């Protein structure tokens, strides 16, 4: 191998090595967004004069800790099917109650009573649960279909 080719190869290795180190350093500075796990929803229709209920449970993990979890149930046959929900849409919805579950993980539960009037006035069919998880460092995760249920 000629000396000029050898120098070019060494220079290329140095440049690529430096770029790789920069990429790793940059990736190390990035804080992961909150992660959702074990999400479940349970809907019970009102019956016989008794209220029904909607209950959503999930675990949220964030390295900096979890600040809050916003929850919204929405019907599949709504405007959100064509214009997807955004974090801004979720800003004013209700929050779940979160309790420590070990480490940087919390278990969040959202419960709502469902009256006969609520059920009668709601769209029947598929519904989704949207959640916005916010970490203490400000990172967010929006999952517009964290869980699904059917309103019959």
MMTF fields as JSON, N, C-alpha, C and O atoms, coordinates in Angstrom:
{
  "mmtfVersion": "1.0.0",
  "mmtfProducer": "UNKNOWN",
  "numBonds": 607,
  "numAtoms": 608,
  "numGroups": 152,
  "numChains": 1,
  "numModels": 1,
  "chainsPerModel": [1],
  "groupsPerChain": [152],
  "chainIdList": ["A"],
  "bondAtomList": [4, 2, 8, 6, 12, 10, 16, 14, 20, 18, 24, 22, 28, 26, 32, 30, 36, 34, 40, 38, 44, 42, 48, 46, 52, 50, 56, 54, 60, 58, 64, 62, 68, 66, 72, 70, 76, 74, 80, 78, 84, 82, 88, 86, 92, 90, 96, 94, 100, 98, 104, 102, 108, 106, 112, 110, 116, 114, 120, 118, 124, 122, 128, 126, 132, 130, 136, 134, 140, 138, 144, 142, 148, 146, 152, 150, 156, 154, 160, 158, 164, 162, 168, 166, 172, 170, 176, 174, 180, 178, 184, 182, 188, 186, 192, 190, 196, 194, 200, 198, 204, 202, 208, 206, 212, 210, 216, 214, 220, 218, 224, 222, 228, 226, 232, 230, 236, 234, 240, 238, 244, 242, 248, 246, 252, 250, 256, 254, 260, 258, 264, 262, 268, 266, 272, 270, 276, 274, 280, 278, 284, 282, 288, 286, 292, 290, 296, 294, 300, 298, 304, 302, 308, 306, 312, 310, 316, 314, 320, 318, 324, 322, 328, 326, 332, 330, 336, 334, 340, 338, 344, 342, 348, 346, 352, 350, 356, 354, 360, 358, 364, 362, 368, 366, 372, 370, 376, 374, 380, 378, 384, 382, 388, 386, 392, 390, 396, 394, 400, 398, 404, 402, 408, 406, 412, 410, 416, 414, 420, 418, 424, 422, 428, 426, 432, 430, 436, 434, 440, 438, 444, 442, 448, 446, 452, 450, 456, 454, 460, 458, 464, 462, 468, 466, 472, 470, 476, 474, 480, 478, 484, 482, 488, 486, 492, 490, 496, 494, 500, 498, 504, 502, 508, 506, 512, 510, 516, 514, 520, 518, 524, 522, 528, 526, 532, 530, 536, 534, 540, 538, 544, 542, 548, 546, 552, 550, 556, 554, 560, 558, 564, 562, 568, 566, 572, 570, 576, 574, 580, 578, 584, 582, 588, 586, 592, 590, 596, 594, 600, 598, 604, 602],
  "bondOrderList": [1, 1, 1, 1, 1, 1, 1, 1, 1, 1, 1, 1, 1, 1, 1, 1, 1, 1, 1, 1, 1, 1, 1, 1, 1, 1, 1, 1, 1, 1, 1, 1, 1, 1, 1, 1, 1, 1, 1, 1, 1, 1, 1, 1, 1, 1, 1, 1, 1, 1, 1, 1, 1, 1, 1, 1, 1, 1, 1, 1, 1, 1, 1, 1, 1, 1, 1, 1, 1, 1, 1, 1, 1, 1, 1, 1, 1, 1, 1, 1, 1, 1, 1, 1, 1, 1, 1, 1, 1, 1, 1, 1, 1, 1, 1, 1, 1, 1, 1, 1, 1, 1, 1, 1, 1, 1, 1, 1, 1, 1, 1, 1, 1, 1, 1, 1, 1, 1, 1, 1, 1, 1, 1, 1, 1, 1, 1, 1, 1, 1, 1, 1, 1, 1, 1, 1, 1, 1, 1, 1, 1, 1, 1, 1, 1, 1, 1, 1, 1, 1, 1],
  "groupList": [{"groupName": "UNK", "atomNameList": ["N", "CA", "C", "O"], "elementList": ["N", "C", "C", "O"], "formalChargeList": [0, 0, 0, 0], "bondAtomList": [1, 0, 2, 1, 3, 2], "bondOrderList": [1, 1, 2], "singleLetterCode": "X", "chemCompType": "L-PEPTIDE LINKING"}],
  "groupTypeList": [0, 0, 0, 0, 0, 0, 0, 0, 0, 0, 0, 0, 0, 0, 0, 0, 0, 0, 0, 0, 0, 0, 0, 0, 0, 0, 0, 0, 0, 0, 0, 0, 0, 0, 0, 0, 0, 0, 0, 0, 0, 0, 0, 0, 0, 0, 0, 0, 0, 0, 0, 0, 0, 0, 0, 0, 0, 0, 0, 0, 0, 0, 0, 0, 0, 0, 0, 0, 0, 0, 0, 0, 0, 0, 0, 0, 0, 0, 0, 0, 0, 0, 0, 0, 0, 0, 0, 0, 0, 0, 0, 0, 0, 0, 0, 0, 0, 0, 0, 0, 0, 0, 0, 0, 0, 0, 0, 0, 0, 0, 0, 0, 0, 0, 0, 0, 0, 0, 0, 0, 0, 0, 0, 0, 0, 0, 0, 0, 0, 0, 0, 0, 0, 0, 0, 0, 0, 0, 0, 0, 0, 0, 0, 0, 0, 0, 0, 0, 0, 0, 0, 0],
  "groupIdList": [1, 2, 3, 4, 5, 6, 7, 8, 9, 10, 11, 12, 13, 14, 15, 16, 17, 18, 19, 20, 21, 22, 23, 24, 25, 26, 27, 28, 29, 30, 31, 32, 33, 34, 35, 36, 37, 38, 39, 40, 41, 42, 43, 44, 45, 46, 47, 48, 49, 50, 51, 52, 53, 54, 55, 56, 57, 58, 59, 60, 61, 62, 63, 64, 65, 66, 67, 68, 69, 70, 71, 72, 73, 74, 75, 76, 77, 78, 79, 80, 81, 82, 83, 84, 85, 86, 87, 88, 89, 90, 91, 92, 93, 94, 95, 96, 97, 98, 99, 100, 101, 102, 103, 104, 105, 106, 107, 108, 109, 110, 111, 112, 113, 114, 115, 116, 117, 118, 119, 120, 121, 122, 123, 124, 125, 126, 127, 128, 129, 130, 131, 132, 133, 134, 135, 136, 137, 138, 139, 140, 141, 142, 143, 144, 145, 146, 147, 148, 149, 150, 151, 152],
  "secStructList": [7, 7, 2, 2, 2, 2, 2, 2, 2, 2, 2, 2, 2, 2, 2, 2, 2, 2, 2, 2, 2, 2, 2, 2, 2, 2, 2, 2, 2, 7, 7, 7, 7, 7, 3, 3, 3, 3, 3, 3, 3, 3, 3, 3, 7, 7, 5, 6, 6, 5, 7, 3, 3, 3, 3, 3, 3, 3, 3, 3, 3, 7, 6, 6, 7, 3, 3, 3, 3, 3, 3, 3, 3, 3, 3, 1, 1, 1, 4, 4, 4, 6, 1, 7, 7, 7, 2, 2, 2, 2, 6, 6, 1, 7, 5, 7, 3, 3, 3, 3, 3, 3, 6, 6, 3, 3, 3, 3, 3, 3, 3, 3, 3, 3, 7, 2, 2, 2, 2, 2, 2, 1, 7, 7, 3, 3, 3, 3, 3, 3, 3, 3, 3, 3, 3, 6, 6, 1, 7, 3, 3, 3, 3, 3, 3, 3, 3, 3, 3, 3, 3, 7],
  "xCoordList": [0.863, 0.0, 0.91, 1.902, 0.557, 1.397, 1.193, 0.193, 2.152, 2.11, 0.922, 0.296, 0.612, -0.497, -1.827, -2.671, -2.028, -3.263, -3.349, -4.416, -2.229, -2.212, -2.595, -3.364, -2.07, -2.402, -3.879, -4.518, -4.42, -5.839, -6.708, -7.706, -6.336, -7.097, -7.053, -8.082, -5.859, -5.722, -6.547, -7.217, -6.511, -7.281, -8.776, -9.52, -9.219, -10.624, -11.071, -12.171, -10.231, -10.549, -10.662, -11.561, -9.761, -9.797, -11.074, -11.711, -11.458, -12.67, -13.9, -14.766, -13.986, -15.136, -15.185, -16.263, -14.047, -14.0, -14.475, -15.215, -14.056, -14.495, -15.987, -16.659, -16.509, -17.944, -18.726, -19.768, -18.243, -18.9, -18.893, -19.898, -17.777, -17.7, -18.668, -19.314, -18.772, -19.712, -21.146, -21.945, -21.468, -22.823, -23.154, -24.264, -22.215, -22.447, -22.603, -23.46, -21.784, -21.885, -23.219, -23.845, -23.659, -24.938, -26.079, -27.003, -26.014, -27.069, -27.107, -28.182, -25.967, -25.913, -26.542, -27.02, -26.553, -27.14, -28.667, -29.337, -29.212, -30.653, -31.313, -30.894, -32.322, -33.085, -34.258, -34.977, -34.454, -35.58, -36.912, -37.039, -37.887, -39.24, -39.861, -39.403, -40.899, -41.579, -42.07, -42.514, -41.983, -42.412, -43.638, -43.697, -44.609, -45.839, -45.749, -45.184, -46.308, -46.329, -47.564, -48.088, -48.012, -49.113, -50.395, -51.059, -50.735, -51.948, -53.185, -53.221, -54.2, -55.472, -56.627, -56.492, -57.753, -58.955, -60.116, -60.181, -61.021, -62.223, -63.414, -63.441, -64.389, -65.621, -66.766, -66.921, -67.561, -68.763, -69.935, -69.953, -70.902, -72.077, -72.988, -73.068, -73.67, -74.65, -75.778, -76.157, -76.303, -77.353, -78.193, -77.668, -79.488, -80.393, -80.327, -80.403, -80.187, -80.132, -78.765, -78.59, -77.799, -76.444, -75.553, -75.656, -74.681, -73.754, -72.753, -72.423, -72.289, -71.217, -69.886, -69.824, -68.836, -67.516, -66.562, -66.722, -65.571, -64.455, -63.207, -63.027, -62.346, -61.112, -59.947, -59.99, -58.91, -57.703, -56.509, -56.378, -55.645, -54.453, -53.239, -53.315, -52.126, -50.874, -49.696, -49.848, -48.539, -47.294, -46.486, -46.38, -45.917, -45.13, -43.748, -43.612, -42.723, -41.345, -40.646, -40.739, -39.947, -39.155, -37.923, -38.043, -36.737, -35.506, -35.531, -34.945, -36.205, -36.243, -37.426, -37.563, -38.271, -39.498, -40.679, -40.507, -41.867, -43.088, -43.797, -44.067, -44.092, -44.799, -46.308, -46.962, -46.873, -48.307, -48.659, -47.851, -49.894, -50.425, -51.835, -52.702, -52.066, -53.379, -54.078, -53.437, -55.388, -56.144, -57.401, -58.109, -57.673, -58.872, -59.423, -58.705, -60.709, -61.399, -62.056, -62.723, -61.867, -62.454, -62.998, -62.394, -64.162, -64.771, -64.043, -63.607, -63.926, -63.259, -63.957, -63.31, -65.268, -66.031, -66.15, -67.245, -65.019, -64.998, -63.998, -63.321, -63.917, -62.981, -61.528, -60.668, -61.249, -59.861, -59.382, -58.181, -60.302, -59.908, -59.262, -58.397, -59.681, -59.109, -58.091, -57.14, -58.272, -57.33, -56.781, -57.374, -55.664, -55.162, -54.951, -54.633, -55.14, -54.904, -53.46, -52.553, -53.265, -51.923, -51.72, -52.665, -50.489, -50.195, -50.979, -51.406, -51.168, -51.934, -53.386, -53.974, -53.974, -55.346, -55.463, -56.496, -54.407, -54.424, -54.158, -54.322, -53.76, -53.36, -54.469, -54.187, -55.7, -56.802, -57.631, -58.63, -57.243, -58.041, -57.656, -56.691, -58.421, -58.225, -56.943, -56.448, -56.419, -55.204, -55.537, -56.54, -54.686, -54.789, -54.119, -53.353, -54.415, -53.752, -52.599, -52.801, -51.386, -50.204, -49.56, -49.456, -49.129, -48.454, -47.146, -47.061, -46.122, -44.83, -44.959, -45.706, -44.207, -44.212, -42.797, -42.577, -41.831, -40.442, -39.576, -39.941, -38.424, -37.509, -38.131, -38.712, -38.006, -38.574, -39.922, -40.336, -40.601, -41.878, -43.019, -42.902, -44.122, -45.345, -46.468, -46.442, -47.44, -48.652, -49.751, -50.047, -50.352, -51.37, -52.737, -52.88, -53.734, -55.102, -56.02, -55.953, -56.869, -57.877, -59.236, -59.454, -60.146, -61.486, -62.52, -62.349, -63.596, -64.707, -66.01, -66.132, -66.984, -68.324, -69.039, -68.819, -69.895, -70.661, -72.137, -72.591, -72.881, -74.321, -75.087, -74.525, -76.365, -77.229, -77.242, -77.179, -77.324, -77.354, -76.036, -76.033, -74.907, -73.599, -73.553, -73.168, -73.944, -73.883, -74.834, -74.482, -76.04, -77.033, -76.601, -76.901, -75.911, -75.497, -74.15, -73.7, -73.501, -72.178, -72.273, -73.187, -71.306, -71.248, -70.993, -70.12, -71.759, -71.554, -70.501, -70.34, -69.79, -68.75, -67.392, -67.288, -66.359, -64.981, -64.591, -64.9, -63.911, -63.359, -61.886, -61.445, -61.133, -59.706, -59.403, -60.121, -58.344, -57.819, -56.545, -55.605, -56.514, -55.311, -54.669, -55.364, -53.338, -52.631, -51.452, -50.815, -51.19, -50.013, -49.239, -49.676, -48.083, -47.219, -46.165, -45.517, -45.995, -45.002, -44.016, -44.401, -42.735, -41.678, -41.346, -41.687, -40.682, -40.301, -39.334, -39.275, -38.562, -37.634, -38.301, -37.64, -39.618, -40.364, -40.562, -41.366, -39.869, -40.079, -41.483, -42.002, -42.082, -43.444, -43.561, -42.754, -44.586, -44.976, -46.48, -47.237, -46.908, -48.331, -48.662, -48.081, -49.591, -50.076, -51.582, -52.332, -52.021, -53.439, -54.302, -55.53, -53.667, -54.405, -53.725, -53.322, -53.607, -52.948, -53.751, -53.178, -55.078, -55.954, -57.266, -57.589, -58.018, -59.279, -60.381, -60.124, -61.611, -62.767, -63.961, -63.9, -65.04, -66.24, -67.406, -67.668, -68.091, -69.314, -70.482, -70.733, -71.178, -72.253, -73.589, -74.599],
  "yCoordList": [-1.158, 0.0, 1.22, 1.28, 2.17, 3.367, 4.207, 4.082, 5.047, 5.893, 6.851, 7.113, 7.375, 8.313, 7.625, 8.216, 6.399, 5.662, 5.354, 5.473, 4.96, 4.648, 5.879, 5.768, 7.058, 8.291, 8.637, 9.114, 8.398, 8.672, 7.769, 8.217, 6.495, 5.552, 5.968, 5.963, 6.33, 6.75, 8.008, 8.105, 8.971, 10.203, 9.896, 10.481, 8.983, 8.607, 7.949, 8.215, 7.097, 6.427, 7.453, 7.358, 8.43, 9.472, 10.295, 10.582, 10.678, 11.463, 10.66, 11.17, 9.409, 8.574, 8.291, 8.288, 8.057, 7.817, 9.029, 8.895, 10.217, 11.446, 11.666, 12.074, 11.399, 11.547, 10.55, 10.896, 9.345, 8.335, 8.721, 8.548, 9.24, 9.675, 10.82, 10.864, 11.753, 12.864, 12.353, 12.8, 11.411, 10.862, 10.159, 10.301, 9.413, 8.738, 9.739, 9.572, 10.769, 11.788, 12.512, 12.784, 12.826, 13.505, 12.603, 13.054, 11.336, 10.397, 10.232, 10.051, 10.291, 10.167, 11.36, 11.229, 12.52, 13.725, 13.725, 14.452, 12.921, 12.889, 12.124, 11.017, 12.707, 12.046, 11.336, 11.945, 10.068, 9.374, 9.934, 10.387, 9.889, 10.315, 9.3, 8.16, 9.707, 8.748, 7.536, 7.665, 6.369, 5.125, 4.574, 4.559, 4.123, 3.529, 2.005, 1.458, 1.329, -0.137, -0.641, 0.024, -1.814, -2.505, -1.66, -1.611, -1.007, -0.183, -1.061, -1.951, -0.798, -1.523, -0.554, 0.454, -0.874, -0.079, -1.029, -2.139, -0.564, -1.349, -0.401, 0.589, -0.728, 0.05, -0.839, -1.971, -0.308, -0.987, -0.052, 1.071, -0.508, 0.313, 0.45, -0.464, 1.586, 1.73, 0.719, 0.406, 0.218, -0.795, -0.823, -0.731, -0.948, -1.102, 0.035, -0.201, 1.253, 2.401, 2.646, 3.606, 1.788, 1.972, 2.602, 2.284, 3.496, 4.126, 3.104, 2.124, 3.363, 2.568, 3.234, 4.193, 2.716, 3.311, 3.082, 2.168, 3.945, 3.816, 3.873, 4.8, 2.881, 2.833, 2.528, 1.558, 3.351, 3.168, 3.112, 3.942, 2.132, 1.967, 1.778, 1.087, 2.391, 2.199, 2.455, 3.061, 1.994, 2.306, 3.238, 3.026, 4.271, 5.25, 5.315, 5.422, 5.249, 5.329, 6.48, 6.613, 7.307, 8.403, 8.583, 8.606, 8.711, 8.843, 9.985, 9.873, 11.082, 12.236, 12.161, 13.008, 11.158, 11.052, 11.516, 12.175, 11.175, 11.502, 12.665, 12.627, 13.694, 14.868, 14.622, 14.843, 14.153, 13.859, 13.022, 12.822, 12.541, 11.774, 12.278, 12.184, 12.808, 13.291, 12.18, 11.456, 12.046, 10.955, 11.487, 12.324, 11.001, 11.387, 10.172, 9.522, 9.862, 8.831, 9.517, 10.539, 8.954, 9.558, 8.487, 7.428, 8.787, 7.817, 7.775, 8.8, 6.57, 6.399, 7.193, 7.669, 7.333, 8.092, 9.541, 10.023, 10.225, 11.634, 12.383, 11.794, 13.665, 14.494, 14.121, 14.401, 13.481, 13.089, 11.968, 11.715, 11.294, 10.248, 10.863, 10.247, 12.077, 12.731, 13.802, 14.031, 14.446, 15.443, 14.918, 15.164, 14.2, 13.529, 14.484, 15.661, 13.936, 14.686, 15.161, 14.519, 16.292, 16.823, 17.021, 16.939, 17.279, 17.559, 18.788, 18.857, 19.744, 20.953, 20.595, 21.153, 19.664, 19.205, 18.578, 18.694, 17.918, 17.169, 18.049, 17.587, 19.28, 20.146, 20.362, 20.476, 20.417, 20.746, 19.551, 19.733, 18.341, 17.176, 16.733, 17.232, 15.793, 15.358, 14.557, 13.934, 14.585, 13.848, 12.563, 12.473, 11.578, 10.334, 10.548, 11.494, 9.665, 9.671, 8.682, 7.51, 9.155, 8.312, 8.068, 8.974, 6.823, 6.453, 5.745, 5.072, 5.893, 5.252, 3.739, 3.087, 3.193, 1.75, 1.185, 0.044, 1.992, 1.541, 2.237, 2.333, 2.724, 3.414, 4.678, 5.472, 4.859, 6.029, 5.703, 6.358, 4.692, 4.241, 4.578, 4.445, 5.015, 5.248, 4.439, 4.149, 4.085, 3.413, 4.458, 5.027, 4.702, 5.749, 5.123, 4.21, 5.641, 5.159, 6.346, 7.356, 6.213, 7.216, 6.528, 5.481, 7.114, 6.555, 7.644, 8.785, 7.269, 8.196, 7.431, 6.313, 8.045, 7.459, 7.728, 8.756, 6.794, 6.921, 6.788, 5.731, 7.873, 7.853, 7.299, 7.128, 7.025, 6.589, 7.64, 7.31, 8.921, 10.018, 10.086, 10.308, 9.892, 9.892, 8.802, 9.053, 7.601, 6.463, 6.657, 6.357, 7.159, 7.348, 8.436, 8.349, 9.446, 10.556, 10.368, 11.249, 9.249, 8.992, 8.12, 7.308, 8.306, 7.499, 6.04, 5.727, 5.163, 3.734, 3.224, 3.764, 2.181, 1.605, 1.694, 1.753, 1.703, 1.698, 3.053, 4.107, 2.996, 4.168, 3.912, 2.766, 4.996, 4.906, 5.742, 6.69, 5.381, 6.176, 6.847, 6.175, 8.163, 8.929, 9.372, 9.752, 9.322, 9.766, 10.65, 10.459, 11.613, 12.463, 12.342, 12.827, 11.687, 11.534, 12.629, 12.84, 13.327, 14.393, 14.058, 13.803, 14.065, 13.807, 15.105, 16.193, 14.982, 16.166, 17.059, 18.261, 16.487, 17.304, 17.931, 18.601, 17.714, 18.34, 17.469, 17.825, 16.342, 15.457, 14.856, 14.597, 14.641, 14.117, 12.927, 12.748, 12.131, 11.055, 11.153, 11.154, 11.234, 11.254, 9.937, 9.611, 9.189, 7.956, 8.119, 8.077, 8.306, 8.577, 7.324, 7.413, 6.158, 4.892, 3.962, 2.849, 4.441, 3.653, 2.419, 1.413, 2.477, 1.344, 1.585, 2.718, 0.51, 0.596, -0.123, -1.066, 0.339, -0.344, -0.084, 0.751, -0.807, -0.67, -0.229, -0.789, 0.781, 1.246, 0.671, 1.084, -0.279, -0.957, -0.263, -0.702],
  "zCoordList": [0.0, 0.0, 0.0, 0.727, -0.814, -0.875, 0.377, 1.084, 0.619, 1.813, 1.772, 2.8, 0.582, 0.44, 0.76, 1.433, 0.297, 0.58, 2.067, 2.668, 2.661, 4.098, 4.911, 5.866, 4.551, 5.265, 5.098, 6.036, 3.906, 3.667, 4.523, 5.089, 4.622, 5.432, 6.895, 7.572, 7.396, 8.795, 9.045, 10.072, 8.127, 8.285, 8.3, 9.086, 7.436, 7.403, 8.697, 9.181, 9.258, 10.517, 11.643, 12.478, 11.671, 12.696, 12.579, 13.592, 11.368, 11.16, 11.564, 12.275, 11.117, 11.464, 12.955, 13.55, 13.557, 15.005, 15.777, 16.751, 15.352, 16.015, 15.859, 16.806, 14.67, 14.44, 15.294, 15.851, 15.397, 16.227, 17.689, 18.379, 18.175, 19.573, 19.835, 20.882, 18.881, 19.023, 19.073, 19.897, 18.185, 18.155, 19.468, 19.98, 20.011, 21.29, 22.425, 23.292, 22.421, 23.465, 23.374, 24.398, 22.167, 21.972, 22.421, 23.098, 22.045, 22.438, 23.946, 24.518, 24.595, 26.044, 26.744, 27.871, 26.101, 26.682, 26.578, 27.311, 25.68, 25.477, 26.616, 26.955, 27.191, 28.243, 27.573, 26.781, 27.879, 27.261, 27.753, 28.89, 26.871, 27.22, 28.165, 28.243, 28.88, 29.755, 28.96, 27.819, 29.576, 28.933, 29.65, 30.88, 28.872, 29.409, 29.329, 28.382, 30.324, 30.308, 31.045, 31.938, 30.659, 31.34, 31.396, 32.431, 30.302, 30.253, 30.089, 29.239, 30.917, 30.822, 31.034, 31.726, 30.432, 30.626, 30.906, 30.377, 31.747, 32.031, 32.037, 32.768, 31.211, 31.153, 31.62, 31.162, 32.536, 33.006, 32.77, 33.275, 32.013, 31.689, 32.911, 33.733, 33.029, 34.108, 33.905, 32.776, 35.023, 34.913, 36.18, 37.29, 36.003, 37.135, 38.144, 39.35, 37.669, 38.572, 39.196, 39.946, 38.894, 39.423, 38.358, 37.173, 38.798, 37.865, 37.345, 38.012, 36.144, 35.564, 35.886, 36.656, 35.29, 35.556, 34.4, 33.592, 34.357, 33.43, 34.286, 35.075, 34.129, 34.905, 33.976, 33.22, 34.029, 33.223, 34.165, 35.065, 33.954, 34.785, 33.882, 32.867, 34.253, 33.518, 34.45, 35.511, 34.048, 34.753, 33.868, 32.66, 34.476, 33.741, 34.372, 35.591, 33.525, 33.999, 33.286, 32.066, 34.056, 33.5, 34.38, 35.605, 33.779, 34.566, 35.579, 36.656, 35.238, 36.145, 37.11, 37.993, 36.946, 37.732, 36.899, 35.874, 37.34, 36.594, 37.274, 38.474, 36.494, 37.005, 37.022, 38.041, 35.87, 35.826, 34.612, 33.706, 34.625, 33.511, 33.252, 34.122, 32.067, 31.649, 30.866, 30.104, 31.055, 30.452, 29.767, 30.325, 28.565, 27.82, 27.087, 26.326, 27.317, 26.549, 25.36, 25.519, 24.162, 22.97, 22.021, 21.848, 21.402, 20.496, 19.149, 18.624, 18.612, 17.323, 16.221, 15.288, 16.328, 15.329, 15.79, 16.08, 15.854, 16.26, 15.395, 14.552, 15.611, 14.862, 15.093, 14.257, 16.237, 16.523, 15.61, 15.523, 14.93, 13.984, 12.743, 12.121, 12.383, 11.205, 11.574, 10.826, 12.692, 13.207, 14.525, 15.575, 14.496, 15.7, 16.877, 16.706, 18.065, 19.3, 19.369, 18.84, 20.029, 20.252, 21.754, 22.538, 22.134, 23.543, 23.998, 25.151, 23.115, 23.458, 23.769, 24.695, 22.999, 23.258, 24.64, 25.3, 25.068, 26.323, 27.545, 28.674, 27.348, 28.462, 29.488, 30.68, 29.053, 29.96, 30.419, 31.115, 30.047, 30.443, 31.854, 32.433, 32.392, 33.772, 33.947, 33.008, 35.161, 35.496, 36.229, 36.936, 36.05, 36.804, 38.159, 38.343, 39.095, 40.396, 40.315, 39.995, 40.607, 40.472, 41.834, 42.661, 42.049, 43.291, 42.946, 41.919, 43.798, 43.516, 43.368, 44.097, 42.396, 42.166, 42.173, 41.765, 42.641, 42.692, 41.669, 40.497, 42.11, 41.203, 40.653, 41.393, 39.357, 38.68, 38.042, 37.085, 38.573, 38.017, 38.963, 40.181, 38.377, 39.14, 38.499, 37.303, 39.31, 38.814, 38.855, 39.906, 37.697, 37.591, 37.327, 36.513, 38.041, 37.903, 37.656, 38.357, 36.662, 36.359, 36.466, 35.857, 37.236, 37.38, 37.155, 37.583, 36.473, 36.254, 36.353, 35.851, 37.008, 37.083, 35.768, 35.128, 35.37, 34.13, 34.476, 34.915, 34.273, 34.563, 33.363, 32.282, 33.563, 32.46, 31.357, 30.173, 31.758, 30.777, 30.007, 28.796, 30.716, 30.037, 28.972, 27.83, 29.352, 28.437, 27.257, 26.116, 27.531, 26.466, 25.487, 24.296, 25.967, 25.119, 24.447, 23.714, 24.679, 24.11, 22.876, 22.73, 21.992, 20.768, 21.121, 21.931, 20.508, 20.732, 19.755, 18.661, 20.164, 19.323, 19.999, 21.225, 19.174, 19.683, 20.273, 19.718, 21.4, 22.062, 22.341, 22.421, 22.487, 22.787, 24.025, 24.342, 24.706, 25.813, 25.329, 24.905, 25.391, 25.062, 26.366, 27.309, 26.421, 27.619, 27.227, 26.191, 28.087, 27.953, 29.256, 30.299, 29.184, 30.356, 30.319, 29.294, 31.438, 31.532, 32.644, 33.785, 32.283, 33.259, 33.993, 33.529, 35.132, 35.904, 35.143, 35.403, 34.194, 33.406, 32.183, 31.39, 32.027, 30.934, 29.71, 28.849, 29.589, 28.446, 28.526, 29.612, 27.359, 27.326, 26.371, 25.458, 26.617, 25.711, 25.52, 26.49, 24.274, 23.937, 23.242, 22.207, 23.812, 23.204, 23.031, 24.006, 21.796, 21.544, 21.58, 21.591, 21.597, 21.675, 22.675, 22.338, 23.907, 24.949, 25.32, 25.739, 25.171, 25.438, 24.701, 24.342, 24.479, 23.756, 24.526, 25.274, 24.328, 24.895, 23.984, 23.082, 24.231, 23.406, 24.273, 25.337, 23.79, 24.445, 23.633, 22.501, 24.232, 23.492, 23.687, 23.136]
}
